[in-house]
Each structure stands twice: as C-alpha cells, then as structure tokens.
PDB file of C-alpha atoms and ligand atoms in Angstrom:
ATOM      1  CA  MET A 100      -7.821 -26.186   1.978  1.00 91.00           C
ATOM      2  CA  ASP A 101      -4.160 -23.595   2.913  1.00 92.00           C
ATOM      3  CA  VAL A 102      -5.746 -19.865   2.854  1.00 88.00           C
ATOM      4  CA  GLN A 103      -2.616 -18.099   3.958  1.00 89.00           C
ATOM      5  CA  ALA A 104      -1.861 -19.992   0.088  1.00 93.00           C
ATOM      6  CA  LEU A 105      -4.082 -17.060  -1.016  1.00 91.00           C
ATOM      7  CA  PHE A 106      -1.760 -14.545   0.486  1.00 89.00           C
ATOM      8  CA  LYS A 107       1.275 -15.273  -2.208  1.00 93.00           C
ATOM      9  CA  LEU A 108      -1.091 -13.480  -5.086  1.00 95.00           C
ATOM     10  CA  SER A 109       0.351 -10.458  -5.445  1.00 95.00           C
ATOM     11  CA  TYR A 110      -1.293  -6.835  -6.288  1.00 97.00           C
ATOM     12  CA  GLY A 111      -1.379  -3.084  -6.488  1.00 97.00           C
ATOM     13  CA  LEU A 112      -2.949  -0.398  -4.567  1.00 98.00           C
ATOM     14  CA  TYR A 113      -5.659   1.476  -6.725  1.00 98.00           C
ATOM     15  CA  VAL A 114      -7.957   4.302  -6.042  1.00 98.00           C
ATOM     16  CA  ILE A 115     -11.489   3.517  -8.142  1.00 98.00           C
ATOM     17  CA  SER A 116     -13.673   6.353  -8.786  1.00 98.00           C
ATOM     18  CA  ALA A 117     -16.543   7.469 -10.417  1.00 98.00           C
ATOM     19  CA  HIS A 118     -19.688  10.825 -10.592  1.00 98.00           C
ATOM     20  CA  SER A 119     -22.678  10.263 -10.573  1.00 97.00           C
ATOM     21  CA  GLY A 120     -25.303  12.634 -10.450  1.00 95.00           C
ATOM     22  CA  GLU A 121     -24.057  15.739  -8.439  1.00 92.00           C
ATOM     23  CA  ARG A 122     -21.600  13.065  -6.226  1.00 96.00           C
ATOM     24  CA  ASP A 123     -18.495  11.777  -6.275  1.00 98.00           C
ATOM     25  CA  TYR A 124     -17.492   8.634  -5.290  1.00 98.00           C
ATOM     26  CA  GLY A 125     -13.887   6.496  -5.047  1.00 98.00           C
ATOM     27  CA  CYS A 126     -12.984   3.690  -2.693  1.00 98.00           C
ATOM     28  CA  ILE A 127      -8.819   2.185  -2.453  1.00 97.00           C
ATOM     29  CA  ALA A 128      -9.322  -1.894  -4.547  1.00 98.00           C
ATOM     30  CA  ASN A 129      -6.427  -4.092  -4.836  1.00 97.00           C
ATOM     31  CA  THR A 130      -8.193  -5.727  -7.478  1.00 98.00           C
ATOM     32  CA  LEU A 131      -7.921  -3.818 -10.842  1.00 98.00           C
ATOM     33  CA  GLN A 132      -5.349  -5.330 -13.613  1.00 98.00           C
ATOM     34  CA  GLN A 133      -5.233  -5.342 -17.441  1.00 98.00           C
ATOM     35  CA  VAL A 134      -7.210  -8.559 -18.852  1.00 98.00           C
ATOM     36  CA  THR A 135      -7.127  -7.590 -22.806  1.00 98.00           C
ATOM     37  CA  ALA A 136      -4.305  -5.939 -24.903  1.00 98.00           C
ATOM     38  CA  GLU A 137      -6.347  -4.811 -27.863  1.00 97.00           C
ATOM     39  CA  PRO A 138      -8.265  -2.827 -26.910  1.00 98.00           C
ATOM     40  CA  PRO A 139      -6.854  -2.556 -23.585  1.00 98.00           C
ATOM     41  CA  ARG A 140      -9.332  -3.500 -20.560  1.00 98.00           C
ATOM     42  CA  LEU A 141      -9.294  -3.379 -17.628  1.00 98.00           C
ATOM     43  CA  SER A 142     -11.199  -5.373 -14.687  1.00 98.00           C
ATOM     44  CA  VAL A 143     -11.969  -4.668 -11.018  1.00 98.00           C
ATOM     45  CA  ALA A 144     -13.832  -6.592  -8.164  1.00 98.00           C
ATOM     46  CA  LEU A 145     -16.123  -4.281  -6.324  1.00 98.00           C
ATOM     47  CA  ASN A 146     -18.284  -5.140  -3.105  1.00 97.00           C
ATOM     48  CA  ARG A 147     -21.228  -4.805  -4.265  1.00 96.00           C
ATOM     49  CA  ASN A 148     -22.356  -2.636  -0.969  1.00 96.00           C
ATOM     50  CA  SER A 149     -19.463  -0.122  -1.669  1.00 97.00           C
ATOM     51  CA  VAL A 150     -21.683   2.495  -2.964  1.00 98.00           C
ATOM     52  CA  THR A 151     -18.339   3.272  -5.613  1.00 98.00           C
ATOM     53  CA  ALA A 152     -19.483   0.290  -7.538  1.00 98.00           C
ATOM     54  CA  LYS A 153     -22.946   1.328  -7.738  1.00 98.00           C
ATOM     55  CA  ALA A 154     -21.978   4.930  -9.110  1.00 98.00           C
ATOM     56  CA  ILE A 155     -20.026   2.951 -11.595  1.00 98.00           C
ATOM     57  CA  LEU A 156     -23.161   1.125 -12.293  1.00 98.00           C
ATOM     58  CA  GLU A 157     -25.287   4.362 -12.508  1.00 98.00           C
ATOM     59  CA  SER A 158     -22.607   6.700 -14.816  1.00 98.00           C
ATOM     60  CA  GLY A 159     -21.103   3.880 -17.156  1.00 98.00           C
ATOM     61  CA  HIS A 160     -17.656   4.918 -16.428  1.00 98.00           C
ATOM     62  CA  PHE A 161     -14.707   4.811 -14.191  1.00 98.00           C
ATOM     63  CA  CYS A 162     -11.668   5.674 -13.382  1.00 98.00           C
ATOM     64  CA  GLY A 163      -8.518   4.075 -12.261  1.00 98.00           C
ATOM     65  CA  THR A 164      -5.489   5.620 -10.306  1.00 98.00           C
ATOM     66  CA  VAL A 165      -2.699   3.698  -9.457  1.00 98.00           C
ATOM     67  CA  LEU A 166      -1.329   5.241  -5.825  1.00 98.00           C
ATOM     68  CA  THR A 167       2.281   5.798  -5.293  1.00 98.00           C
ATOM     69  CA  GLU A 168       4.489   4.298  -1.996  1.00 98.00           C
ATOM     70  CA  THR A 169       3.928   7.785  -1.119  1.00 97.00           C
ATOM     71  CA  ALA A 170      -0.327   7.684  -0.528  1.00 96.00           C
ATOM     72  CA  ASP A 171       0.233   7.561   3.741  1.00 91.00           C
ATOM     73  CA  LEU A 172      -2.420   5.842   6.003  1.00 88.00           C
ATOM     74  CA  LYS A 173      -4.361   8.889   5.927  1.00 87.00           C
ATOM     75  CA  LEU A 174      -5.046   8.720   2.112  1.00 93.00           C
ATOM     76  CA  ILE A 175      -5.692   4.829   2.412  1.00 93.00           C
ATOM     77  CA  GLY A 176      -7.807   5.805   5.006  1.00 90.00           C
ATOM     78  CA  THR A 177     -10.026   7.453   3.975  1.00 91.00           C
ATOM     79  CA  PHE A 178     -10.540   6.261   0.584  1.00 95.00           C
ATOM     80  CA  GLY A 179     -10.714   2.575   1.741  1.00 94.00           C
ATOM     81  CA  PHE A 180     -12.609   2.308   5.208  1.00 91.00           C
ATOM     82  CA  GLN A 181     -15.137   5.433   4.764  1.00 91.00           C
ATOM     83  CA  ASN A 182     -18.276   5.756   3.141  1.00 94.00           C
ATOM     84  CA  SER A 183     -18.814   8.227  -0.573  1.00 96.00           C
ATOM     85  CA  GLU A 184     -22.066   9.072   0.249  1.00 95.00           C
ATOM     86  CA  ALA A 185     -20.972  10.690   4.076  1.00 91.00           C
ATOM     87  CA  VAL A 186     -17.892  12.210   3.453  1.00 91.00           C
ATOM     88  CA  ASP A 187     -16.677  14.106   0.212  1.00 95.00           C
ATOM     89  CA  LYS A 188     -13.130  11.748   0.577  1.00 96.00           C
ATOM     90  CA  PHE A 189     -11.239  13.946  -1.935  1.00 97.00           C
ATOM     91  CA  ALA A 190     -11.590  17.464  -0.416  1.00 96.00           C
ATOM     92  CA  ALA A 191      -8.419  17.076   1.222  1.00 93.00           C
ATOM     93  CA  PHE A 192      -6.285  16.231  -1.992  1.00 97.00           C
ATOM     94  CA  SER A 193      -4.789  17.542  -5.277  1.00 98.00           C
ATOM     95  CA  THR A 194      -6.997  16.403  -7.964  1.00 98.00           C
ATOM     96  CA  GLY A 195      -8.153  15.881 -11.508  1.00 98.00           C
ATOM     97  CA  THR A 196     -11.641  15.483 -13.617  1.00 98.00           C
ATOM     98  CA  ASP A 197     -11.305  13.088 -16.466  1.00 98.00           C
ATOM     99  CA  GLU A 198     -13.620  13.695 -19.662  1.00 96.00           C
ATOM    100  CA  ASN A 199     -16.643  11.279 -17.536  1.00 96.00           C
ATOM    101  CA  GLY A 200     -16.508  13.437 -14.660  1.00 97.00           C
ATOM    102  CA  ALA A 201     -14.977  10.938 -12.608  1.00 98.00           C
ATOM    103  CA  ARG A 202     -12.320  13.130 -10.078  1.00 98.00           C
ATOM    104  CA  TYR A 203      -8.783  11.504  -9.738  1.00 98.00           C
ATOM    105  CA  LEU A 204      -6.265  12.348  -7.675  1.00 98.00           C
ATOM    106  CA  THR A 205      -3.093  14.117  -8.970  1.00 98.00           C
ATOM    107  CA  GLU A 206      -0.909  13.759  -5.547  1.00 98.00           C
ATOM    108  CA  HIS A 207       0.324  10.215  -4.918  1.00 98.00           C
ATOM    109  CA  ALA A 208       0.001   9.305  -7.585  1.00 98.00           C
ATOM    110  CA  ALA A 209       1.717   7.270 -10.696  1.00 98.00           C
ATOM    111  CA  ALA A 210      -1.377   6.825 -13.913  1.00 98.00           C
ATOM    112  CA  ARG A 211      -4.414   6.723 -14.515  1.00 98.00           C
ATOM    113  CA  TYR A 212      -7.271   5.158 -16.747  1.00 98.00           C
ATOM    114  CA  SER A 213     -10.136   6.279 -17.442  1.00 98.00           C
ATOM    115  CA  CYS A 214     -13.147   3.292 -18.888  1.00 98.00           C
ATOM    116  CA  LYS A 215     -15.787   2.641 -20.449  1.00 98.00           C
ATOM    117  CA  VAL A 216     -17.721  -0.107 -18.779  1.00 98.00           C
ATOM    118  CA  VAL A 217     -17.969  -2.925 -21.101  1.00 98.00           C
ATOM    119  CA  ASP A 218     -18.788  -5.793 -18.839  1.00 98.00           C
ATOM    120  CA  THR A 219     -19.975  -6.703 -15.736  1.00 98.00           C
ATOM    121  CA  LEU A 220     -19.851 -10.478 -13.732  1.00 98.00           C
ATOM    122  CA  ASP A 221     -21.468 -11.126 -10.854  1.00 98.00           C
ATOM    123  CA  LEU A 222     -19.156 -13.029  -8.912  1.00 97.00           C
ATOM    124  CA  GLY A 223     -22.041 -13.081  -5.451  1.00 97.00           C
ATOM    125  CA  THR A 224     -20.410 -10.376  -2.494  1.00 96.00           C
ATOM    126  CA  HIS A 225     -18.176  -8.843  -5.315  1.00 98.00           C
ATOM    127  CA  LEU A 226     -19.170  -7.662  -8.865  1.00 98.00           C
ATOM    128  CA  LEU A 227     -16.696  -7.844 -11.552  1.00 98.00           C
ATOM    129  CA  ILE A 228     -16.664  -4.746 -13.266  1.00 98.00           C
ATOM    130  CA  VAL A 229     -14.652  -4.131 -16.772  1.00 98.00           C
ATOM    131  CA  GLY A 230     -13.788  -1.712 -18.538  1.00 98.00           C
ATOM    132  CA  GLN A 231     -12.500  -0.887 -22.050  1.00 98.00           C
ATOM    133  CA  VAL A 232      -9.649   2.354 -21.600  1.00 98.00           C
ATOM    134  CA  GLU A 233     -10.401   5.403 -23.339  1.00 98.00           C
ATOM    135  CA  GLU A 234      -8.022   7.745 -21.795  1.00 97.00           C
ATOM    136  CA  ALA A 235      -4.434   6.826 -20.156  1.00 98.00           C
ATOM    137  CA  GLU A 236      -2.214   9.349 -18.495  1.00 98.00           C
ATOM    138  CA  THR A 237       1.304   9.068 -16.371  1.00 98.00           C
ATOM    139  CA  LEU A 238       1.270  11.353 -13.330  1.00 98.00           C
ATOM    140  CA  SER A 239       4.365  10.840 -11.668  1.00 98.00           C
ATOM    141  CA  GLN A 240       7.625   8.395 -11.911  1.00 98.00           C
ATOM    142  CA  GLU A 241       7.292   7.615  -8.120  1.00 98.00           C
ATOM    143  CA  PRO A 242       7.273   3.791  -6.978  1.00 98.00           C
ATOM    144  CA  VAL A 243       4.355   2.544  -7.518  1.00 98.00           C
ATOM    145  CA  MET A 244       2.823   0.858  -3.908  1.00 98.00           C
ATOM    146  CA  THR A 245       2.170  -2.546  -3.870  1.00 97.00           C
ATOM    147  CA  TYR A 246      -0.233  -4.806  -1.025  1.00 94.00           C
ATOM    148  CA  ASP A 247       3.198  -5.999   0.100  1.00 93.00           C
ATOM    149  CA  TYR A 248       4.445  -2.824   0.814  1.00 95.00           C
ATOM    150  CA  TYR A 249       1.643  -1.404   2.374  1.00 92.00           C
ATOM    151  CA  TYR A 250       1.030  -4.638   4.873  1.00 87.00           C
ATOM    152  CA  ARG A 251       5.108  -4.496   5.277  1.00 88.00           C
ATOM    153  CA  VAL A 252       6.155  -0.705   5.779  1.00 89.00           C
ATOM    154  CA  VAL A 253       2.676   1.623   6.014  1.00 87.00           C
ATOM    155  CA  LYS A 254       1.440  -1.274   8.142  1.00 82.00           C
ATOM    156  CA  GLY A 255      -2.282  -0.508   6.900  1.00 85.00           C
ATOM    157  CA  GLY A 256      -5.029  -2.502   6.956  1.00 83.00           C
ATOM    158  CA  THR A 257      -7.765  -4.237   5.396  1.00 85.00           C
ATOM    159  CA  PRO A 258     -11.836  -4.418   5.823  1.00 85.00           C
ATOM    160  CA  PRO A 259     -13.527  -7.002   5.339  1.00 85.00           C
ATOM    161  CA  THR A 260     -15.265  -5.712   2.344  1.00 90.00           C
ATOM    162  CA  ALA A 261     -11.591  -6.131   0.370  1.00 90.00           C
ATOM    163  CA  PRO A 262     -11.713  -9.946  -1.592  1.00 91.00           C
ATOM    164  CA  SER A 263      -8.555 -10.271  -0.670  1.00 84.00           C
ATOM    165  CA  TYR A 264      -9.335  -9.799   3.517  1.00 80.00           C
ATOM    166  CA  ARG A 265      -6.875 -11.562   5.338  1.00 66.00           C
ATOM    167  CA  GLY A 266      -7.127 -10.070   8.919  1.00 60.00           C
ATOM    168  CA  ASN A 267      -4.942  -7.274   9.979  1.00 54.00           C
ATOM    169  CA  ALA A 268      -1.827  -6.105  10.290  1.00 48.00           C
ATOM    170  CA  SER A 269       0.104  -6.155  13.729  1.00 45.00           C
ATOM    171  CA  ALA A 270       3.480  -4.865  14.411  1.00 44.00           C
ATOM    172  CA  ALA A 271       6.342  -6.858  16.830  1.00 46.00           C
ATOM    173  CA  PRO A 272       6.236  -5.140  20.585  1.00 46.00           C
ATOM    174  CA  GLN A 273       9.292  -2.586  20.502  1.00 51.00           C
ATOM    175  CA  PRO A 274      11.266  -2.727  23.882  1.00 55.00           C
ATOM    176  CA  GLY A 275      12.063   0.532  25.521  1.00 60.00           C
ATOM    177  CA  LYS A 276       9.605   2.225  22.910  1.00 63.00           C
ATOM    178  CA  LYS A 277       6.950   4.723  24.386  1.00 72.00           C
ATOM    179  CA  LYS A 278       3.681   2.580  24.513  1.00 85.00           C
ATOM    180  CA  GLN A 279       1.610   2.514  21.048  1.00 90.00           C
ATOM    181  CA  TRP A 280      -1.962   1.649  20.191  1.00 92.00           C
ATOM    182  CA  ARG A 281      -2.500   0.551  16.903  1.00 89.00           C
ATOM    183  CA  CYS A 282      -6.083   0.129  15.384  1.00 88.00           C
ATOM    184  CA  LYS A 283      -6.762  -3.703  14.480  1.00 84.00           C
ATOM    185  CA  ILE A 284      -9.192  -1.778  11.507  1.00 83.00           C
ATOM    186  CA  CYS A 285      -6.593   0.160   9.613  1.00 83.00           C
ATOM    187  CA  GLY A 286      -3.815   0.737  11.436  1.00 80.00           C
ATOM    188  CA  TYR A 287      -3.556   3.479  12.675  1.00 84.00           C
ATOM    189  CA  VAL A 288      -1.124   4.277  15.643  1.00 85.00           C
ATOM    190  CA  TYR A 289      -1.926   6.148  18.439  1.00 89.00           C
ATOM    191  CA  ASP A 290       1.145   7.837  20.286  1.00 86.00           C
ATOM    192  CA  GLY A 291       0.960   7.211  24.119  1.00 87.00           C
ATOM    193  CA  ASP A 292      -0.614   5.571  27.260  1.00 88.00           C
ATOM    194  CA  PRO A 293      -3.397   5.135  27.587  1.00 90.00           C
ATOM    195  CA  LEU A 294      -5.434   5.143  25.135  1.00 92.00           C
ATOM    196  CA  PRO A 295      -8.626   7.164  26.220  1.00 92.00           C
ATOM    197  CA  ALA A 296     -11.446   4.732  26.765  1.00 93.00           C
ATOM    198  CA  ASP A 297     -13.665   7.285  23.974  1.00 92.00           C
ATOM    199  CA  PHE A 298     -10.978   7.487  21.436  1.00 91.00           C
ATOM    200  CA  VAL A 299     -12.143   7.200  18.346  1.00 88.00           C
ATOM    201  CA  CYS A 300     -10.062   6.425  15.208  1.00 88.00           C
ATOM    202  CA  PRO A 301      -9.208   9.349  12.631  1.00 79.00           C
ATOM    203  CA  ILE A 302      -8.807   7.089   9.905  1.00 82.00           C
ATOM    204  CA  CYS A 303     -11.710   4.605   9.925  1.00 83.00           C
ATOM    205  CA  GLY A 304     -14.032   5.813  12.763  1.00 82.00           C
ATOM    206  CA  LYS A 305     -13.797   2.568  15.485  1.00 85.00           C
ATOM    207  CA  GLY A 306     -13.593   3.370  18.579  1.00 90.00           C
ATOM    208  CA  ALA A 307     -11.402   2.259  21.468  1.00 93.00           C
ATOM    209  CA  ASP A 308     -12.022  -1.639  21.837  1.00 94.00           C
ATOM    210  CA  GLN A 309     -10.654  -2.012  18.048  1.00 90.00           C
ATOM    211  CA  PHE A 310      -6.446  -0.948  19.514  1.00 93.00           C
ATOM    212  CA  GLU A 311      -4.275  -2.873  20.226  1.00 92.00           C
ATOM    213  CA  PRO A 312      -1.124  -2.577  22.120  1.00 91.00           C
ATOM    214  CA  VAL A 313       2.198  -2.019  19.996  1.00 87.00           C
TER     215      VAL A 313
HETATM  216  C1  FMN B 269      -6.097  -2.243   1.161  1.00 63.97           C
HETATM  217  C2  FMN B 269      -7.507  -1.954   0.480  1.00 63.97           C
HETATM  218  C3  FMN B 269      -7.652  -2.895  -0.344  1.00 63.97           C
HETATM  219  C4  FMN B 269      -9.046  -2.740  -0.848  1.00 63.97           C
HETATM  220  N1  FMN B 269      -9.623  -3.305  -1.621  1.00 63.97           N
HETATM  221  C5  FMN B 269     -10.877  -3.276  -2.372  1.00 63.97           C
HETATM  222  C6  FMN B 269     -10.933  -4.337  -3.546  1.00 63.97           C
HETATM  223  O1  FMN B 269     -10.649  -4.511  -4.275  1.00 63.97           O
HETATM  224  N2  FMN B 269     -12.606  -4.128  -3.632  1.00 63.97           N
HETATM  225  C7  FMN B 269     -13.144  -3.688  -2.807  1.00 63.97           C
HETATM  226  O2  FMN B 269     -14.628  -3.567  -3.218  1.00 63.97           O
HETATM  227  N3  FMN B 269     -13.097  -3.245  -1.984  1.00 63.97           N
HETATM  228  C8  FMN B 269     -11.775  -3.093  -1.574  1.00 63.97           C
HETATM  229  N4  FMN B 269     -11.291  -2.438  -0.303  1.00 63.97           N
HETATM  230  C9  FMN B 269     -12.405  -2.304   0.731  1.00 63.97           C
HETATM  231  C10 FMN B 269     -12.820  -0.545  -0.102  1.00 63.97           C
HETATM  232  O3  FMN B 269     -12.125   0.472  -0.812  1.00 63.97           O
HETATM  233  C11 FMN B 269     -13.799   0.166   0.906  1.00 63.97           C
HETATM  234  O4  FMN B 269     -14.777  -0.564   1.679  1.00 63.97           O
HETATM  235  C12 FMN B 269     -14.198   1.284   0.733  1.00 63.97           C
HETATM  236  O5  FMN B 269     -15.138   2.249   2.181  1.00 63.97           O
HETATM  237  C13 FMN B 269     -15.719   1.405  -0.084  1.00 63.97           C
HETATM  238  O6  FMN B 269     -15.652   2.793  -0.634  1.00 63.97           O
HETATM  239  P1  FMN B 269     -17.578   2.970  -0.986  1.00 63.97           P
HETATM  240  O7  FMN B 269     -18.339   2.487  -0.105  1.00 63.97           O
HETATM  241  O8  FMN B 269     -17.412   5.188  -0.736  1.00 63.97           O
HETATM  242  O9  FMN B 269     -17.353   2.790  -2.547  1.00 63.97           O
HETATM  243  C14 FMN B 269     -10.236  -1.952  -0.260  1.00 63.97           C
HETATM  244  C15 FMN B 269      -9.121  -1.556   1.498  1.00 63.97           C
HETATM  245  C16 FMN B 269      -8.311  -1.317   1.238  1.00 63.97           C
HETATM  246  C17 FMN B 269      -7.875  -0.919   3.117  1.00 63.97           C
END
C-alpha cells in the first residue's frame, strides 16, 4: 500500500471542546466535517485516550471551532499536544461559553458549532462522534487554517494520536542563517546554538533529544 497516497486528503484544523464536571476540555482535530445537511450533523474522530473525547461522552455535547491562519504554534501546541486535565488550555486565550457550558476560542477562530452527540462509532484507536448542530456562529472572516497550510507555512507537527499522523515537519537547512533547532514533535523552533542539553520544548514539553538542526 502507498501510504503517501493518504497524504493527498485535505482537511481543516479545529478545536473540539467540551465541559464536564468542573473542567474545560479541548483538543485540536483535523477530522471535523459536515456529514448531513438536513438536519446539519458533524462528525469528528477522536482518540479513545483523549480526555476531551471522554468529556464529550460524559456531557453529551461538544463545540467545534474552525481555526484561522492566524493560529500559531503556541495555540496549536497547547491544544494539540497537552492534556486538558494537566493544564487549563483556555487560560491564555479569549473565549466564549456556549449554551452547554463548553468554552470555545473567540480569537483565531472563524466559526463555531455547538453540537449534541447523536451517535458514536467505535473505530478501535478512535471514536467517531456524530453531533447535531444546535447552534452555529460566524466569528471572523479571516482565511481558515487548512492542514496543508499548517504543515507548509506554520511548519507544525502532528502527534501520533491524530488519525492522519504522518511523521513530523522538517525544514530544509538555510545556508548563512543563524543555527536553529526544531522540535520534531510539534515544530517549535529554538534560535541559537548549542541547544542546552536540559532544554524542554515550551510547546509540547519534550526534551532536547527530540530536536533536530534546521
Ligand atoms: C494538527 C493536529 C491534528 C490533530 N488531529 C486530531 C484528530 O483528528 N483526532 C484526535 O483524536 N487527535 C488529534 N490531534 C491530537 C490531539 O489534539 C492531542 O492528542 C491532544 O493533546 C488531546 O488533548 P486532550 O487529551 O486534552 O483531549 C491532532 C493534533 C494536531 C497538532
């Protein structure tokens, strides 16, 4: 099988969020899509170990937010590489709260959809969650972030928990440029040389052994 052929599929980039108990949960997903129009329903494939997926199943609701091209590695690193039970992922961002209590970003966001879970399909590593849109709102007219833009321009990476995991971004060396080190996990770039042996990536928390020279 030509696994590379799967990389021809195109996606957007979204924050999927939920509120359960006293906590706010959220993660990055590229797998949100509209699956029916009447009534409007969306599906998203979430890793079964994601605490956001558990919060969605507990609360019966989720909110999907469309990211814009202005979303940077700090935002995607926070939501896409960290655990919602370890950090308050929303703390550093402007947010709103939907009618089900789920928080969503109001910056770097083009639209949000508040959904009631109507079906779940167990796919093994992932759960396909289907939600009926109860409320939809346009948040900005900025161009939306695509998966391709994230790889080519933002030069971010994807953790193995994503269904479309394809390894990590690596940039071609630029002669004459000050030496930099890139985190192979999330794409964060450290300016300078040498990279301290005890350096910890501020985005995804991995150590210096996960960095490669740019
Ligand atoms: C670009 C990108 C795309 C991702 N897509 C998905 C996805 O579609 N499904 C998924 O389960 N995780 C996906 N992830 C990984 C989750 O966002 C990540 O595992 C997150 O830390 C889970 O957070 P939580 O444990 O707080 O729920 C993606 C991450 C990135 C950076």
